[in-house]
Amino acid sequence: MEEKKLDINSIIGFVLIFGILAYMLWQNQPTPEELEAQEKAKQEQVEAEQKDKVQEQTLDVATTDYATGSGADSLQQVQLRNKLGAFAYSAINSSNKETVVESDLLELTFSNKGGYLSEVRLKQFVDYDSIPIYLVKDDNASFNINFGTTDSRILNTKDLPFIPSVTKNGDVTVVSMKLKVSESKFLEYRYELKEGDYMLDFTIRSQGLSDVINNSQEINLDWKLKGFRHAKSISYENRYTDIHYEYGGGKDDYTGARDADKDIKDVTWIGFKQHFFSSVLLTDKAFKTAHIKAENLVKDETIDTVYTKTFAAKMPLELQGGELSESMNWYYGPSDFKVLNAYGRNLDELVPFGWGIFGWINRYVFMPLFGFLGGFMPYGIAIVVMTILVKILLSFVQYKQFLSQAKMKILKPELDAIREKHKNNKMKAQQETMALQTKAGASPMAGCLPALIQLPVFYALFQFFPSAFDLRQKSFLWADDLSSYDTIANIPFNIPFYGNHVSLFPILASIAIFFYMRLTTGQNMSAQPQQEGMPDMAKMMKYMMYFSPIMMLFFFNNYASGLSLYYFISNLISIGIILVIKNYILDEDKIHADIQEKKKKPKKQNRFQKKMAEMMEQAEKQKQAQQKRK
């Protein structure tokens, strides 16, 4: 092989490239004037950062320095006025301390910087790990009014020092937080806390600030909160964590578990709902517009374990005669239907009982019934008793459904004969099939309608149990919390869609569903007349008999054990009812004799049946005419 050598052309090329690069660097180097400008810009940036730092420190130490007489009076006063303008007075007379008040239900901490609630503890509740429930803590929330001043400043109240005062009048504690220009000119947040009440009266008002607040600039109220995790399964809790709101004179809506970013109009309250606990801002005078935003913070349950979602709401405020005057309320408390409904402000909509007939059933049937039963028996037993009562009330529906299936089973040989006789004329086969079913008083629809009647009840209960606050931290058998999953074993790894634990109630419910479907699927298949494509249908129904329990097992492993308990008991009772109906109530010989009697009598068709028969006859005539033309 010939050895490659570096020739003279390559050397010349490298030298030229190096020379060009050196020339470009020399040409682009900064001039002395540019170097001086860059150095000056850096110095200005450092001075600006130091100035901001000094001003922030000044806000924090102003009160101490003025109270002790330390420091130069002129320096800090100039810095405060440069930073806050007219509100420097408030900084001088404020402190960095927090203001704490409490009632029998709430312990509230107010930050003197910003004047808003920096901690909210619900005294009667703890989370899944026996830690006190905090809705606000560790800077997870902020409340701010952004406004311009007549001396061309843009201020945020969350950064400004308020002067607190606390007064008590009987069972009412009043906390006044004032951002002062002077003793007679101020912006005030006024909170009224009552014993035995989760609702706080809240007023925003200004006095003497018409020459301070710039009325030509927009004034915005911003409220933000990151929801803490309170339940054993953060992903399950997050499924019921969202923003609810009332708008348009009494309408209500919610964002759902997904992320949201939307504008709404005529808003009277906004609630940041965290499954079993809620933070709500209500107003007497509707906000003309509001912008709300929700973002899911749980991407991986094994990693994201502190917060569920982040919420934000922004509403413009209006001046009245140059002053602010807003009458509002705060609600910090449980998402308990009974508590929320007592306020009469449509707050019960925070409980997701479902829409339409489903919500109606939950509100006026299951909630009163469950409340009554839970008043004198353990809640686990109350679920069992309520399930039994519901199944007994619906047993006539199951009886009708099973009776229809029995009739279709008895007619099956005749229906098969009709299909065989007219196997080359499907229209004729369908006409005779309908005629026979009408005379015998049997119809596939008669079996479907009872099943449809049960669907609203089924879905209503699916919505009811995850939303029932009374189930929270109530134990039953091996389940220590009926509002969360029951654990009989932990798995050292995570199974997709299943989790890292084994829940027993979903296993029992899946077994019960399997045997229930085995009974009903067998009955349905024996009642179906033989026709083309039927083997495939039989296979599909057989697969469903196995697939549905497996789906139940995976889907409900992280759901509330109270819901799985309901499905387990419900399917057990359904199996019992079917066995009783089949073995002790229905007499197939008697049904067969009754069908034969009905076949002898002329059956009067209703308008729908007449119309269907006419349409089928017309279709048959058209088909015969086409065949003759051929």
XYZ file of C-alpha atoms in Angstrom:
630
model
C 0.000 0.000 0.000
C 1.318 3.436 -0.881
C 1.927 5.637 2.149
C -0.079 8.862 2.122
C 2.036 12.007 2.554
C 1.109 15.607 3.276
C 1.808 17.459 0.007
C 2.687 21.134 -0.473
C -0.842 22.032 -1.639
C -2.353 20.811 1.627
C 0.149 22.856 3.649
C -0.625 26.009 1.638
C -4.387 25.397 2.119
C -4.085 25.118 5.905
C -1.944 28.298 6.067
C -4.495 30.252 4.020
C -7.441 29.084 6.181
C -5.555 30.035 9.347
C -4.735 33.437 7.910
C -8.354 34.117 6.946
C -9.605 33.182 10.443
C -6.979 35.377 12.102
C -7.946 38.298 9.872
C -11.657 37.887 10.681
C -10.978 37.821 14.425
C -8.847 40.950 14.137
C -11.486 42.761 12.107
C -14.313 41.884 14.552
C -12.564 42.769 17.787
C -14.385 45.553 19.702
C -13.118 49.098 19.504
C -12.035 50.951 22.668
C -15.382 52.807 22.628
C -17.320 49.496 22.414
C -15.257 48.011 25.251
C -16.012 51.059 27.379
C -19.760 50.796 26.600
C -19.816 47.088 27.488
C -18.035 47.756 30.796
C -20.451 50.555 31.587
C -23.473 48.302 30.840
C -22.104 45.596 33.129
C -21.563 48.143 35.899
C -25.095 49.497 35.517
C -26.520 45.958 35.673
C -24.589 45.210 38.895
C -25.709 48.513 40.435
C -29.348 47.841 39.472
C -29.243 44.368 41.040
C -27.664 45.756 44.192
C -30.256 48.527 44.306
C -33.142 46.049 44.021
C -31.575 43.889 46.725
C -31.151 46.881 49.047
C -34.741 47.968 48.432
C -36.082 44.483 49.193
C -33.986 44.346 52.374
C -35.205 47.817 53.263
C -38.842 46.622 53.139
C -37.971 43.825 55.545
C -35.964 45.877 58.096
C -37.648 49.271 57.856
C -39.881 48.823 60.894
C -37.085 47.538 63.116
C -34.705 50.329 62.136
C -37.294 53.039 62.645
C -38.479 51.590 65.935
C -34.949 51.371 67.380
C -33.750 54.608 65.830
C -30.852 52.843 64.124
C -29.672 53.726 60.616
C -29.896 56.999 58.767
C -33.456 58.215 58.638
C -32.942 59.898 55.303
C -31.428 56.909 53.432
C -34.167 54.390 54.154
C -36.927 56.907 53.762
C -35.657 57.842 50.305
C -35.334 54.164 49.374
C -38.838 53.376 50.588
C -40.351 56.288 48.709
C -38.459 55.326 45.563
C -39.825 51.817 45.857
C -43.371 52.339 47.167
C -44.165 55.977 46.593
C -47.178 56.968 48.695
C -47.282 53.573 50.429
C -43.860 54.049 52.101
C -45.790 55.032 55.250
C -47.198 51.485 55.450
C -43.720 49.936 55.234
C -42.400 52.146 58.018
C -45.237 51.174 60.347
C -45.577 47.500 59.409
C -43.726 44.423 60.624
C -42.584 41.113 59.177
C -44.599 39.114 61.653
C -47.603 36.993 60.766
C -51.073 37.328 62.231
C -52.724 34.115 63.476
C -56.403 33.632 64.393
C -58.562 30.545 64.761
C -62.068 29.219 65.280
C -63.332 25.775 66.181
C -62.991 24.752 62.494
C -60.158 26.825 61.014
C -56.706 28.051 61.939
C -55.730 30.984 59.725
C -52.366 32.687 59.310
C -52.180 36.048 57.533
C -48.954 37.333 56.017
C -48.366 40.990 56.823
C -46.489 41.161 53.541
C -49.318 41.039 51.007
C -52.114 40.929 53.577
C -53.395 37.561 52.345
C -53.829 34.113 53.874
C -50.472 32.329 53.993
C -51.772 29.288 55.907
C -55.203 27.662 56.162
C -55.536 24.569 58.347
C -58.758 22.563 58.658
C -58.661 21.612 62.339
C -61.030 18.656 62.192
C -59.315 16.712 59.391
C -56.059 14.883 58.703
C -54.753 13.336 55.497
C -54.101 9.670 54.671
C -50.860 9.811 56.703
C -52.476 11.490 59.770
C -50.899 14.856 58.905
C -53.126 17.954 59.435
C -54.951 19.157 56.335
C -53.556 22.437 55.027
C -55.166 24.008 51.968
C -52.674 26.885 52.040
C -49.109 26.545 53.292
C -45.452 26.993 52.311
C -46.161 29.586 49.593
C -48.459 27.286 47.608
C -50.953 30.163 47.210
C -50.930 33.868 46.437
C -53.520 36.629 46.295
C -52.607 39.856 44.542
C -54.083 43.087 43.223
C -52.045 44.655 40.451
C -52.619 48.393 39.860
C -50.969 51.548 38.598
C -50.463 54.756 40.562
C -50.754 58.378 39.578
C -46.963 58.760 39.915
C -46.428 56.141 37.177
C -45.658 53.116 39.337
C -46.991 49.569 38.870
C -47.527 47.896 42.252
C -48.477 44.396 43.396
C -50.118 44.102 46.797
C -48.520 40.674 47.417
C -45.152 42.469 47.688
C -46.345 45.347 49.871
C -46.411 45.604 53.691
C -49.852 45.659 55.359
C -50.578 46.778 58.886
C -52.712 44.236 60.789
C -55.310 44.657 63.517
C -57.466 41.989 65.165
C -60.729 42.552 67.015
C -63.126 40.034 68.520
C -66.846 40.506 68.926
C -68.472 37.460 70.500
C -68.093 34.527 68.079
C -66.791 36.768 65.290
C -63.105 37.549 64.811
C -62.268 40.456 62.490
C -58.856 40.733 60.875
C -58.107 44.031 59.132
C -55.020 44.264 56.909
C -54.335 47.835 55.739
C -51.920 49.097 53.122
C -51.594 52.709 54.257
C -50.676 56.017 52.714
C -51.605 57.643 56.023
C -53.941 56.874 58.904
C -56.912 58.077 56.864
C -55.853 56.869 53.421
C -55.462 53.137 52.831
C -56.338 49.942 50.961
C -57.944 47.388 53.295
C -58.520 43.622 53.239
C -61.126 42.821 55.892
C -61.751 39.219 56.974
C -64.523 38.052 59.321
C -64.184 34.572 60.823
C -67.168 33.016 62.616
C -67.298 30.036 64.952
C -68.756 26.897 63.376
C -68.386 28.305 59.848
C -66.041 27.531 56.961
C -67.133 30.685 55.149
C -65.260 33.964 55.740
C -66.693 37.365 54.921
C -64.082 39.210 52.853
C -64.084 42.853 51.808
C -61.673 44.810 49.636
C -62.044 48.571 49.984
C -59.959 51.685 49.619
C -60.338 55.039 51.329
C -58.857 58.316 50.125
C -56.899 56.714 47.278
C -58.672 58.334 44.343
C -55.586 60.555 43.868
C -53.195 57.608 44.290
C -54.670 54.803 42.165
C -54.545 55.474 38.426
C -58.106 54.923 37.172
C -57.004 54.882 33.526
C -55.084 51.625 33.968
C -56.522 48.132 34.399
C -56.738 46.767 37.939
C -56.452 42.977 38.150
C -57.069 40.518 40.934
C -54.881 37.402 40.687
C -55.472 34.280 42.775
C -53.224 31.235 42.471
C -52.992 27.928 44.307
C -51.142 24.626 44.026
C -53.276 21.804 45.399
C -51.647 19.602 48.018
C -52.005 15.846 47.873
C -54.267 14.579 50.674
C -55.138 11.020 49.566
C -53.278 7.711 49.366
C -53.456 7.617 45.569
C -52.482 10.975 44.095
C -53.584 9.971 40.577
C -57.050 8.943 41.840
C -57.354 12.178 43.844
C -56.230 14.163 40.811
C -59.062 12.632 38.766
C -61.515 14.610 40.928
C -59.398 17.769 41.257
C -60.398 20.672 38.992
C -61.858 24.187 38.756
C -65.589 24.699 39.252
C -67.317 28.020 38.678
C -70.694 29.722 38.571
C -71.476 32.194 35.811
C -74.288 33.812 33.833
C -76.714 34.221 36.731
C -76.701 30.712 38.201
C -75.188 28.412 35.571
C -72.284 26.253 36.645
C -69.511 24.353 34.924
C -66.135 22.763 35.588
C -62.862 22.153 33.774
C -62.609 18.406 34.493
C -59.403 16.487 35.141
C -57.713 17.831 31.996
C -55.612 20.995 31.691
C -57.640 24.149 31.069
C -57.038 27.702 29.877
C -60.226 29.661 29.183
C -62.139 32.924 29.569
C -65.568 33.109 31.211
C -68.070 35.920 31.747
C -70.306 37.116 34.600
C -68.573 34.973 37.215
C -70.034 34.833 40.739
C -67.696 32.238 42.261
C -64.606 30.242 41.365
C -63.659 27.088 43.261
C -60.322 25.305 43.247
C -61.554 21.816 44.117
C -59.167 19.181 45.501
C -61.456 16.093 45.534
C -62.586 16.199 49.176
C -61.566 19.799 50.006
C -62.149 23.096 48.234
C -60.980 26.704 48.206
C -63.642 29.041 46.808
C -63.753 32.789 46.157
C -67.295 34.178 45.961
C -68.413 37.687 45.066
C -71.691 39.539 45.612
C -71.219 41.523 42.407
C -70.271 39.301 39.463
C -66.909 39.767 37.805
C -67.580 40.812 34.212
C -64.830 38.513 32.956
C -62.393 36.012 34.388
C -59.532 33.972 33.011
C -58.968 30.581 34.619
C -56.157 28.118 34.165
C -55.493 24.596 35.487
C -52.415 22.479 34.890
C -51.824 18.876 35.890
C -48.681 18.409 38.001
C -48.821 14.612 38.262
C -46.912 13.085 35.371
C -45.592 10.087 37.316
C -47.264 9.022 40.580
C -44.030 7.550 41.907
C -42.190 10.879 41.501
C -44.822 13.637 41.681
C -46.077 13.099 45.230
C -46.672 16.572 46.721
C -49.004 18.560 44.445
C -51.945 17.550 42.253
C -52.678 20.580 40.046
C -51.857 24.249 39.857
C -54.760 26.705 39.548
C -54.937 30.357 38.566
C -57.748 32.893 38.221
C -57.484 36.485 37.011
C -60.359 38.984 37.286
C -60.442 42.742 36.532
C -61.712 45.041 39.293
C -63.566 48.305 38.757
C -63.255 51.567 40.668
C -66.372 53.249 42.030
C -65.895 56.955 42.456
C -62.143 56.450 42.241
C -62.184 53.860 45.060
C -62.207 50.069 45.300
C -65.216 48.430 46.956
C -65.721 44.661 46.601
C -67.826 42.484 48.903
C -66.738 38.829 48.742
C -66.439 35.566 50.657
C -63.839 32.873 51.083
C -64.764 29.229 51.596
C -62.071 26.905 52.884
C -63.516 23.553 53.834
C -64.672 20.059 52.920
C -66.379 19.240 49.616
C -69.238 17.818 51.658
C -72.642 18.048 49.980
C -74.498 18.726 53.259
C -72.122 21.522 54.302
C -72.014 23.168 50.867
C -75.752 22.885 50.261
C -76.494 24.656 53.570
C -74.988 27.912 52.235
C -77.604 28.123 49.480
C -75.184 29.612 46.954
C -75.052 26.732 44.483
C -71.801 25.494 46.051
C -73.178 21.944 46.145
C -72.248 21.841 42.441
C -68.674 21.299 43.633
C -69.730 17.706 44.338
C -69.702 15.871 40.964
C -72.911 13.860 41.233
C -73.341 13.797 37.461
C -75.508 15.699 35.001
C -79.202 15.417 34.225
C -81.095 12.438 35.586
C -77.924 10.984 37.158
C -77.407 14.034 39.353
C -81.106 14.117 40.186
C -81.038 10.483 41.372
C -77.977 11.108 43.521
C -79.271 14.334 45.074
C -82.809 13.291 45.855
C -82.567 9.508 46.276
C -79.141 8.148 47.142
C -77.800 11.058 49.198
C -80.823 11.185 51.589
C -80.983 7.367 51.761
C -77.261 6.973 52.451
C -77.318 9.808 54.984
C -80.229 8.148 56.798
C -78.560 4.715 56.899
C -75.186 6.156 57.882
C -76.830 7.933 60.807
C -77.276 4.734 62.818
C -74.959 2.098 61.287
C -71.317 1.841 60.108
C -70.838 3.204 56.602
C -69.653 -0.130 55.217
C -72.858 -1.767 56.422
C -74.802 1.240 55.065
C -73.351 0.537 51.577
C -74.426 -3.106 51.819
C -77.945 -2.231 53.026
C -78.396 0.491 50.393
C -77.238 -1.907 47.662
C -79.758 -4.533 48.844
C -82.584 -1.975 48.843
C -81.673 -0.756 45.347
C -81.507 -4.308 43.962
C -84.859 -5.207 45.543
C -86.466 -2.133 43.969
C -85.000 -3.083 40.579
C -85.761 -6.798 40.925
C -89.014 -6.403 38.935
C -86.875 -5.022 36.080
C -84.644 -8.101 36.207
C -87.735 -10.297 36.314
C -89.112 -8.655 33.145
C -85.743 -9.020 31.463
C -85.425 -12.699 32.395
C -89.069 -13.392 31.414
C -88.454 -11.924 27.971
C -85.335 -14.066 27.563
C -87.329 -17.154 28.622
C -90.010 -16.435 26.016
C -87.416 -15.981 23.308
C -85.808 -19.282 24.357
C -89.159 -21.092 24.017
C -89.787 -19.517 20.582
C -86.283 -20.293 19.368
C -87.168 -23.559 17.499
C -90.015 -21.849 15.632
C -87.860 -18.817 14.819
C -85.067 -21.066 13.543
C -87.619 -22.890 11.353
C -88.798 -19.590 9.858
C -85.229 -18.556 9.029
C -84.509 -21.938 7.464
C -87.725 -21.805 5.409
C -86.944 -18.344 4.058
C -83.155 -18.508 4.071
C -83.115 -17.025 0.564
C -85.537 -14.239 1.432
C -84.370 -12.373 4.524
C -87.130 -9.784 4.252
C -89.832 -12.441 4.352
C -88.101 -14.176 7.259
C -88.019 -10.914 9.178
C -91.720 -10.266 8.512
C -92.776 -13.674 9.796
C -90.414 -13.422 12.773
C -91.967 -10.110 13.832
C -95.457 -11.500 13.334
C -94.713 -14.529 15.526
C -93.090 -12.445 18.255
C -96.004 -10.005 18.247
C -98.600 -12.790 18.585
C -96.624 -14.539 21.329
C -95.991 -11.299 23.233
C -92.213 -11.792 23.074
C -89.653 -9.388 21.676
C -85.884 -8.883 21.930
C -86.617 -5.236 22.759
C -88.591 -6.366 25.814
C -85.323 -7.715 27.195
C -83.300 -4.624 26.252
C -85.604 -2.003 27.776
C -85.327 -3.277 31.378
C -81.545 -3.261 31.010
C -81.692 0.372 29.809
C -83.826 1.319 32.828
C -81.032 0.112 35.130
C -78.323 2.194 33.395
C -79.162 5.551 35.054
C -79.017 3.911 38.478
C -75.752 2.149 37.612
C -74.075 5.359 36.418
C -75.499 7.467 39.262
C -73.967 5.136 41.857
C -70.684 5.151 39.909
C -70.640 8.930 40.440
C -72.002 8.822 43.980
C -69.488 6.694 45.892
C -66.273 8.493 44.814
C -67.917 11.827 45.756
C -69.445 10.819 49.110
C -67.448 12.764 51.713
C -68.924 10.626 54.493
C -66.895 7.639 53.263
C -63.599 9.449 53.778
C -61.415 7.587 56.316
C -64.294 5.267 57.314
C -63.131 1.662 57.727
C -64.894 -1.602 56.928
C -63.453 -5.107 57.319
C -59.873 -4.955 55.958
C -60.382 -1.580 54.208
C -59.155 1.285 56.410
C -60.625 3.995 54.155
C -63.708 3.404 52.000
C -62.898 6.505 49.934
C -59.552 5.009 48.845
C -58.310 1.619 47.691
C -57.990 -1.309 50.105
C -54.583 -2.980 50.241
C -53.962 -6.610 51.166
C -50.487 -6.843 49.614
C -47.843 -4.517 48.197
C -45.957 -5.243 44.968
C -42.250 -4.259 44.813
C -42.727 -2.861 41.296
C -45.381 -0.949 39.386
C -47.681 -2.765 36.936
C -49.029 -0.438 34.193
C -52.724 0.422 34.682
C -52.776 -1.709 37.856
C -50.378 -0.170 40.355
C -47.991 -1.465 42.982
C -50.545 -2.997 45.337
C -53.293 -5.619 45.403
C -56.834 -4.588 46.402
C -59.203 -7.328 47.521
C -62.619 -5.757 46.903
C -61.974 -5.373 43.130
C -60.933 -9.054 43.018
C -64.165 -10.110 44.722
C -66.206 -7.813 42.453
C -64.492 -9.275 39.357
C -65.274 -12.846 40.450
C -68.916 -11.902 41.063
C -69.137 -10.198 37.652
C -67.715 -13.316 35.973
C -70.360 -15.636 37.443
C -73.133 -13.097 36.786
C -72.113 -12.799 33.128
C -71.823 -16.549 32.852
C -75.443 -16.883 33.954
C -76.815 -14.081 31.793
C -74.653 -14.817 28.734
C -75.766 -18.454 28.710
C -79.408 -17.413 28.981
C -79.021 -14.829 26.196
C -77.274 -17.229 23.834
C -79.855 -19.982 24.344
C -82.602 -17.461 23.577
C -81.042 -16.211 20.339
C -82.300 -17.815 17.097
C -79.669 -19.366 14.867
C -78.613 -17.143 11.983
C -75.667 -16.251 9.804
C -72.798 -14.756 11.744
C -74.064 -16.213 15.005
C -70.939 -18.290 15.788
C -68.878 -15.095 15.657
C -71.364 -13.386 17.980
C -71.162 -16.321 20.381
C -67.374 -16.024 20.406
C -67.549 -12.312 21.105
C -69.964 -12.789 24.006
C -67.744 -15.520 25.402
C -64.711 -13.244 25.201
C -66.663 -10.467 26.934
C -67.456 -12.854 29.770
C -63.723 -13.037 30.513
C -62.663 -9.589 29.381
C -65.129 -7.604 31.552
C -63.955 -9.047 34.909
C -60.304 -8.503 33.948
C -61.061 -4.896 32.971
C -62.881 -4.445 36.291
C -59.881 -5.850 38.161
C -57.426 -3.416 36.570
C -59.683 -0.379 36.414
C -60.884 -0.475 40.023
C -57.637 -1.479 41.746
C -56.939 2.223 42.469
C -60.572 3.284 42.908
C -62.438 3.819 46.162
C -63.006 0.520 47.965
C -66.570 1.642 48.735
C -67.356 1.550 45.000
C -65.838 -1.926 44.584
C -67.781 -3.095 47.651
C -70.993 -1.879 46.028
C -70.287 -3.750 42.755
C -69.367 -6.928 44.661
C -72.584 -6.918 46.721
C -74.688 -5.791 43.735
C -73.527 -8.662 41.521
C -73.905 -11.201 44.324
C -77.521 -10.094 44.805
C -78.118 -10.144 41.017
C -76.864 -13.730 40.877
C -79.200 -14.642 43.742
C -82.189 -12.947 42.109
C -81.556 -14.719 38.778
C -81.301 -18.120 40.473
C -84.520 -17.505 42.422
C -86.386 -16.322 39.305
C -85.077 -19.197 37.207
C -85.683 -21.998 39.720
C -88.678 -20.851 41.753
C -90.659 -18.183 39.884
C -90.541 -18.842 36.142
C -92.300 -21.993 34.859
C -91.270 -22.584 31.241
C -94.146 -25.014 30.617
C -96.639 -22.438 31.831
C -94.958 -19.725 29.745
C -95.083 -22.007 26.686
C -98.791 -22.689 27.183
C -99.431 -18.967 27.603
C -97.561 -18.227 24.362
C -99.618 -20.790 22.477
C -102.833 -19.212 23.771
C -101.672 -15.763 22.705
C -100.794 -17.071 19.233
C -104.401 -18.244 18.744
C -105.821 -14.832 19.546
C -105.619 -12.013 16.992
C -103.023 -9.547 18.182
C -103.798 -5.890 17.707
C -100.776 -4.037 16.390
C -99.840 -0.613 17.681
C -99.074 2.260 15.313
C -95.338 1.600 15.354
C -95.782 -2.095 14.561
C -98.230 -1.282 11.748
C -95.811 1.208 10.267
C -92.928 -1.274 10.422
C -95.071 -3.998 8.805
C -96.123 -1.634 6.010
C -92.531 -0.606 5.331
C -91.407 -4.224 5.187
C -94.257 -5.154 2.834
C -93.373 -2.281 0.523
C -89.724 -3.322 0.546
C -90.740 -6.911 -0.269
C -92.931 -5.767 -3.202
C -90.101 -3.604 -4.574
C -87.714 -6.541 -4.344
C -90.172 -8.852 -6.174
C -90.723 -6.233 -8.902
C -86.964 -5.924 -9.449
C -86.625 -9.692 -9.740
C -89.423 -9.844 -12.390
C -87.660 -7.191 -14.503
C -84.539 -9.339 -14.519
